[in-house]
Amino acid sequence: MPRAAAPLLRRQAGLLSTLQCEELGIGREVRRRMVKHLRWTSPARSVYDTDPVPLGSRVRADWFDHAARWRTWFALLLHGPDAIATGGCALVLHGVSGLPRDFPLEVARQDRSPRQRRHGVAVVDYSPFPTVTISDRKVARIDHAAAQAIAKLPRQNALAVLDDLARRHGFSPNDLVALHGLVRCRHGAAMLHELFGLVVTRSESPAESFTRLSCHDNGVPPDDIQALIVMDGTVVARVDFIWRLPDGRWLVVEIDGVGPHSSPQALVRDAPRQNQLLASGQVIMLRFKPADNDKPGGVGAEIAKVLAAHRWTPGQYTGAGNRVELGSPAPTQ
């Protein structure tokens, strides 16, 4: 493989187009031989994958991000150097998280010429929209990319994208209002209106956004998120979600396998603080996996059962920032 191919392979998740191969001096016969001997694959005419392991079988710590980049670059290379990344493909190149694994693949053409869908990649024709250049490709500007994408996503993914724009990409409340304006005229926008009111900057992962939406749908919105728990003046934990119970105790919910709980070492570190919280007698703790949101009713349905058993009702707890002092008196009934 020519050295000049290395940066292309890194940014394009191992993919090359026929045109790029020719520019690198990898001729037609070489390409045929690589595919014949199963060192490369050709997922579509004019696109080559230099990793012979099927995408779904690759063992990588960053598999989800890698797969999103692979699918995005497949869409772009499939439609040639004039293709513009739009919608979910553009969000991937902007580094926005929250998309589902099978987000819709789409590109636009600079000449706006009509093209047929190929290999699941749609060629869209939006009204003129601003673009930026990322990795030498034209990409819809992040606000327009979000407006193009979120109306086509499941609600939980749409909220996760909006949360990520607010948390990591600097979208202010005014920016979100402007984005809402871009979305209003799009097909499927009706289901999104309430989501803009649920956006928070403290949601640290898509799984937490999914959980918060599930709680909202089940009528049990958290009293606080990413709350600091203090004992004897010392912060002993930061928890994902918290509810104040009528008897003065707290229901704490943690989502394992994401954010600060994403490694085995983190789970080991979590154990002593969990024991400390439970030993106080003032905390009830539930732990869930991200996949639990895929069950009917999601995590929110399970949380609602526990809260109902403790006669919790919304709006009892007025809060004190995001800092919880254990040992504080129970709320007035």
Coordinates of C-alpha atoms in Angstrom, one line a residue:
M1 CA 0.0 0.0 0.0
P2 CA 1.5 3.4 -0.9
R3 CA 2.4 5.6 2.0
A4 CA 0.2 8.3 0.6
A5 CA -2.8 6.1 1.2
A6 CA -2.4 6.1 5.0
P7 CA -4.1 9.4 5.8
L8 CA -7.0 8.5 3.4
L9 CA -7.5 5.1 5.0
R10 CA -7.5 6.6 8.5
R11 CA -10.1 9.2 7.7
Q12 CA -12.2 7.0 5.4
A13 CA -12.4 4.0 7.8
G14 CA -10.3 1.9 5.4
L15 CA -12.3 2.7 2.2
L16 CA -10.9 3.9 -1.1
S17 CA -12.6 4.8 -4.3
T18 CA -11.5 3.7 -7.8
L19 CA -10.5 7.3 -8.6
Q20 CA -8.4 7.5 -5.4
C21 CA -6.7 4.1 -6.2
E22 CA -5.8 5.4 -9.7
E23 CA -4.3 8.5 -8.2
L24 CA -2.3 6.4 -5.7
G25 CA -1.0 4.2 -8.5
I26 CA -3.1 1.1 -7.5
G27 CA -4.1 -0.1 -11.0
R28 CA -7.1 -2.1 -12.1
E29 CA -5.2 -5.4 -12.2
V30 CA -3.8 -4.9 -8.7
R31 CA -7.3 -4.1 -7.4
R32 CA -8.8 -7.2 -9.0
R33 CA -6.0 -9.4 -7.6
M34 CA -6.6 -8.0 -4.1
V35 CA -10.3 -8.7 -4.2
K36 CA -9.8 -12.2 -5.8
H37 CA -7.4 -13.2 -3.0
L38 CA -9.8 -11.8 -0.3
R39 CA -7.4 -9.2 0.9
W40 CA -9.9 -6.5 -0.1
T41 CA -13.6 -6.5 -0.7
S42 CA -15.7 -4.3 -3.0
P43 CA -18.9 -3.4 -1.3
A44 CA -20.1 -1.6 -4.4
R45 CA -18.8 -0.8 -7.8
S46 CA -16.1 1.9 -7.6
V47 CA -15.6 1.4 -3.8
Y48 CA -13.0 -0.8 -2.1
D49 CA -12.6 -1.9 1.5
T50 CA -9.0 -2.5 2.4
D51 CA -10.0 -4.4 5.6
P52 CA -11.0 -8.0 4.6
V53 CA -12.9 -8.5 7.9
P54 CA -16.6 -7.8 7.5
L55 CA -17.7 -4.6 9.2
G56 CA -19.9 -6.3 11.7
S57 CA -17.2 -8.7 12.8
R58 CA -14.4 -6.2 13.4
V59 CA -13.2 -6.1 17.0
R60 CA -12.6 -2.5 18.0
A61 CA -13.2 -0.5 21.1
D62 CA -14.5 2.3 18.9
W63 CA -16.6 0.0 16.7
F64 CA -19.8 2.2 16.8
D65 CA -17.9 5.4 15.7
H66 CA -15.9 3.4 13.2
A67 CA -19.0 1.9 11.6
A68 CA -20.6 5.3 11.4
R69 CA -17.6 6.7 9.6
W70 CA -17.4 3.6 7.3
R71 CA -21.1 4.1 6.3
T72 CA -20.6 7.8 5.8
W73 CA -17.6 7.5 3.6
F74 CA -19.2 4.6 1.7
A75 CA -22.0 6.9 0.8
L76 CA -19.7 9.7 -0.3
L77 CA -17.3 7.5 -2.3
L78 CA -20.2 5.7 -4.0
H79 CA -21.5 9.0 -5.5
G80 CA -18.1 10.4 -6.4
P81 CA -16.1 13.5 -5.5
D82 CA -19.0 15.9 -6.2
A83 CA -21.2 14.3 -3.5
I84 CA -22.0 16.6 -0.5
A85 CA -22.5 15.0 2.9
T86 CA -26.0 15.9 4.3
G87 CA -28.2 14.8 7.2
G88 CA -26.7 12.0 9.4
C89 CA -23.6 11.6 7.2
A90 CA -22.8 15.3 7.7
L91 CA -23.3 14.9 11.5
V92 CA -20.9 12.0 11.6
L93 CA -18.2 14.2 9.9
H94 CA -19.0 17.0 12.4
G95 CA -18.4 14.5 15.2
V96 CA -21.9 14.7 16.6
S97 CA -23.1 11.7 18.7
G98 CA -26.5 10.3 19.2
L99 CA -27.3 8.7 15.8
P100 CA -28.6 5.2 15.6
R101 CA -26.5 2.4 14.2
D102 CA -28.6 2.4 11.0
F103 CA -29.1 6.1 10.5
P104 CA -30.3 7.0 7.0
L105 CA -27.5 7.5 4.4
E106 CA -27.9 10.5 2.1
V107 CA -25.8 12.8 0.0
A108 CA -26.6 15.8 -2.2
R109 CA -25.0 16.6 -5.6
Q110 CA -23.3 19.9 -6.3
D111 CA -25.0 20.1 -9.7
R112 CA -28.3 19.0 -8.1
S113 CA -28.7 16.5 -10.8
P114 CA -31.2 13.7 -10.1
R115 CA -29.6 10.4 -9.2
Q116 CA -31.2 7.1 -8.2
R117 CA -30.7 5.5 -4.7
R118 CA -27.8 3.1 -4.8
H119 CA -27.0 0.6 -2.1
G120 CA -29.3 2.3 0.3
V121 CA -27.8 5.7 -0.2
A122 CA -30.3 8.4 -1.1
V123 CA -29.5 11.4 -3.3
V124 CA -31.5 14.3 -1.8
D125 CA -32.3 17.7 -3.3
Y126 CA -32.7 20.2 -0.4
S127 CA -33.1 23.9 -1.0
P128 CA -29.7 25.6 -1.1
F129 CA -27.9 25.2 2.2
P130 CA -24.5 26.4 3.5
T131 CA -21.6 24.0 3.5
V132 CA -18.2 23.7 5.1
T133 CA -15.2 21.6 4.1
I134 CA -14.2 18.7 6.3
S135 CA -11.5 16.2 5.1
D136 CA -11.5 17.8 1.7
R137 CA -15.3 17.1 1.2
K138 CA -18.2 19.5 1.2
V139 CA -20.4 19.0 4.2
A140 CA -23.7 20.6 5.2
R141 CA -23.1 23.2 8.0
I142 CA -23.8 21.6 11.4
D143 CA -27.1 23.4 12.0
H144 CA -28.5 22.5 8.6
A145 CA -27.2 19.0 8.9
A146 CA -29.0 18.6 12.2
A147 CA -32.2 20.0 10.7
Q148 CA -31.9 17.6 7.8
A149 CA -31.3 14.6 10.0
I150 CA -33.3 14.7 13.2
A151 CA -36.8 14.6 11.6
K152 CA -35.8 11.2 10.1
L153 CA -34.5 9.8 13.4
P154 CA -36.3 8.0 16.3
R155 CA -37.3 10.4 19.0
Q156 CA -34.7 9.2 21.5
N157 CA -31.9 9.6 18.9
A158 CA -33.2 13.1 17.9
L159 CA -33.0 14.1 21.6
A160 CA -29.5 12.6 22.0
V161 CA -28.3 14.6 18.9
L162 CA -29.8 17.8 20.3
D163 CA -28.2 17.2 23.8
D164 CA -24.8 16.6 22.1
L165 CA -25.1 19.8 20.1
A166 CA -25.8 21.7 23.3
R167 CA -23.1 20.0 25.4
R168 CA -20.2 19.5 23.1
H169 CA -20.8 21.7 20.1
G170 CA -21.6 25.0 21.8
F171 CA -25.3 25.4 20.8
S172 CA -26.7 28.1 22.9
P173 CA -30.5 28.4 23.7
N174 CA -30.7 31.0 20.9
D175 CA -28.9 28.5 18.5
L176 CA -31.4 25.8 19.4
V177 CA -34.3 28.2 18.7
A178 CA -32.8 28.9 15.3
L179 CA -32.4 25.2 14.7
H180 CA -36.0 24.6 15.7
G181 CA -37.0 27.2 13.1
L182 CA -35.0 25.2 10.4
V183 CA -36.8 22.0 11.4
R184 CA -40.4 23.4 11.5
C185 CA -41.0 23.1 7.8
R186 CA -39.7 19.6 7.4
H187 CA -41.7 16.4 7.1
G188 CA -41.9 14.7 10.5
A189 CA -41.1 17.8 12.5
A190 CA -44.3 17.6 14.6
M191 CA -42.9 14.9 16.9
L192 CA -39.8 17.1 17.5
H193 CA -41.3 20.2 19.0
E194 CA -41.4 18.9 22.6
L195 CA -37.9 17.6 22.4
F196 CA -36.4 21.1 22.1
G197 CA -37.8 21.8 25.6
L198 CA -36.1 18.7 27.0
V199 CA -32.5 19.6 25.8
V200 CA -29.9 19.8 28.6
T201 CA -26.2 20.4 28.6
R202 CA -25.5 17.9 31.4
S203 CA -26.5 14.8 29.6
E204 CA -23.2 13.0 29.1
S205 CA -24.1 10.2 26.6
P206 CA -26.9 9.1 24.2
A207 CA -27.9 6.4 26.7
E208 CA -28.6 9.1 29.3
S209 CA -30.6 11.1 26.8
F210 CA -32.6 7.9 26.0
T211 CA -33.2 7.3 29.7
R212 CA -34.3 10.8 30.4
L213 CA -36.8 10.7 27.5
S214 CA -38.1 7.4 28.7
C215 CA -38.7 8.8 32.1
H216 CA -40.4 11.8 30.6
D217 CA -42.7 9.6 28.5
N218 CA -43.6 7.5 31.6
G219 CA -44.4 10.6 33.7
V220 CA -41.4 10.4 36.0
P221 CA -39.0 13.2 34.9
P222 CA -35.9 13.2 37.1
D223 CA -35.7 15.7 40.0
D224 CA -32.0 16.2 38.9
I225 CA -29.3 14.8 36.7
Q226 CA -25.6 14.5 37.2
A227 CA -26.2 15.4 40.9
L228 CA -23.4 15.6 43.4
I229 CA -24.1 13.7 46.6
V230 CA -22.5 15.2 49.7
M231 CA -22.0 13.5 53.1
D232 CA -20.5 15.4 56.0
G233 CA -19.4 18.2 53.7
T234 CA -17.6 15.9 51.3
V235 CA -18.7 15.0 47.7
V236 CA -18.9 11.2 47.7
A237 CA -20.5 10.6 44.3
R238 CA -22.0 12.1 41.2
V239 CA -25.0 10.2 40.0
D240 CA -26.8 10.1 36.7
F241 CA -30.4 10.6 37.9
I242 CA -32.0 11.3 41.2
W243 CA -35.5 11.5 42.7
R244 CA -36.5 12.8 46.2
L245 CA -38.9 10.3 47.8
P246 CA -41.7 11.5 50.2
D247 CA -40.0 9.7 53.2
G248 CA -36.8 11.8 52.7
R249 CA -34.8 9.1 51.0
W250 CA -33.4 9.4 47.4
L251 CA -33.9 7.1 44.5
V252 CA -30.6 7.0 42.5
V253 CA -30.4 5.6 39.0
E254 CA -27.1 4.8 37.2
I255 CA -26.7 3.8 33.6
D256 CA -23.7 1.4 33.4
G257 CA -21.5 1.0 30.4
V258 CA -21.5 4.7 29.3
G259 CA -19.7 7.8 30.2
P260 CA -17.8 7.5 33.5
H261 CA -19.1 4.0 34.0
S262 CA -17.8 2.7 30.7
S263 CA -14.9 0.6 31.7
P264 CA -14.4 -2.4 34.1
Q265 CA -12.1 -0.3 36.2
A266 CA -14.8 2.3 36.5
L267 CA -17.3 -0.3 37.7
V268 CA -14.8 -1.4 40.3
R269 CA -14.3 2.2 41.5
D270 CA -18.1 2.6 41.6
A271 CA -18.6 -0.3 44.1
P272 CA -17.2 1.4 47.2
R273 CA -19.2 4.6 46.7
Q274 CA -22.3 2.6 46.0
N275 CA -21.8 0.7 49.3
Q276 CA -21.3 4.0 51.1
L277 CA -24.5 5.5 49.7
L278 CA -26.5 2.4 50.5
A279 CA -25.0 2.1 54.0
S280 CA -26.3 5.6 54.7
G281 CA -29.8 4.2 54.7
Q282 CA -31.0 7.3 52.7
V283 CA -30.5 5.9 49.2
I284 CA -32.2 3.4 47.0
M285 CA -30.2 2.6 43.9
L286 CA -31.2 1.1 40.6
R287 CA -28.6 0.3 37.9
F288 CA -29.5 -0.3 34.2
K289 CA -27.7 -1.1 31.0
P290 CA -28.2 1.0 27.8
A291 CA -29.9 -1.9 26.2
D292 CA -32.7 -1.8 28.8
N293 CA -34.1 1.2 27.0
D294 CA -34.9 -1.1 24.1
K295 CA -37.5 -3.0 26.2
P296 CA -41.2 -2.1 26.1
G297 CA -41.6 1.1 28.1
G298 CA -37.8 1.5 28.5
V299 CA -36.0 2.3 31.7
G300 CA -38.6 4.8 32.6
A301 CA -41.3 2.1 33.0
E302 CA -39.2 0.3 35.6
I303 CA -38.4 3.5 37.4
A304 CA -42.1 4.5 37.4
K305 CA -43.0 1.3 39.2
V306 CA -40.5 1.9 42.0
L307 CA -41.6 5.6 42.4
A308 CA -45.3 4.6 42.5
A309 CA -44.6 2.1 45.3
H310 CA -43.1 5.0 47.3
R311 CA -45.9 7.4 46.4
W312 CA -43.7 9.8 44.6
T313 CA -45.3 12.6 42.6
P314 CA -43.7 15.2 40.2
G315 CA -42.9 18.6 41.5
Q316 CA -42.4 17.8 45.2
Y317 CA -38.6 18.5 45.2
T318 CA -37.6 22.1 44.4
G319 CA -33.9 21.3 44.3
A320 CA -30.8 23.1 45.4
G321 CA -28.7 23.3 42.3
N322 CA -27.3 19.9 41.5
R323 CA -26.0 19.3 45.0
V324 CA -27.7 16.8 47.3
E325 CA -26.9 16.8 51.1
L326 CA -27.7 13.4 52.7
G327 CA -29.3 13.9 56.0
S328 CA -31.4 16.9 55.0
P329 CA -35.0 16.8 56.2
A330 CA -37.8 15.2 54.3
P331 CA -39.9 17.4 52.1
T332 CA -43.1 18.8 53.6
Q333 CA -46.2 16.7 52.6

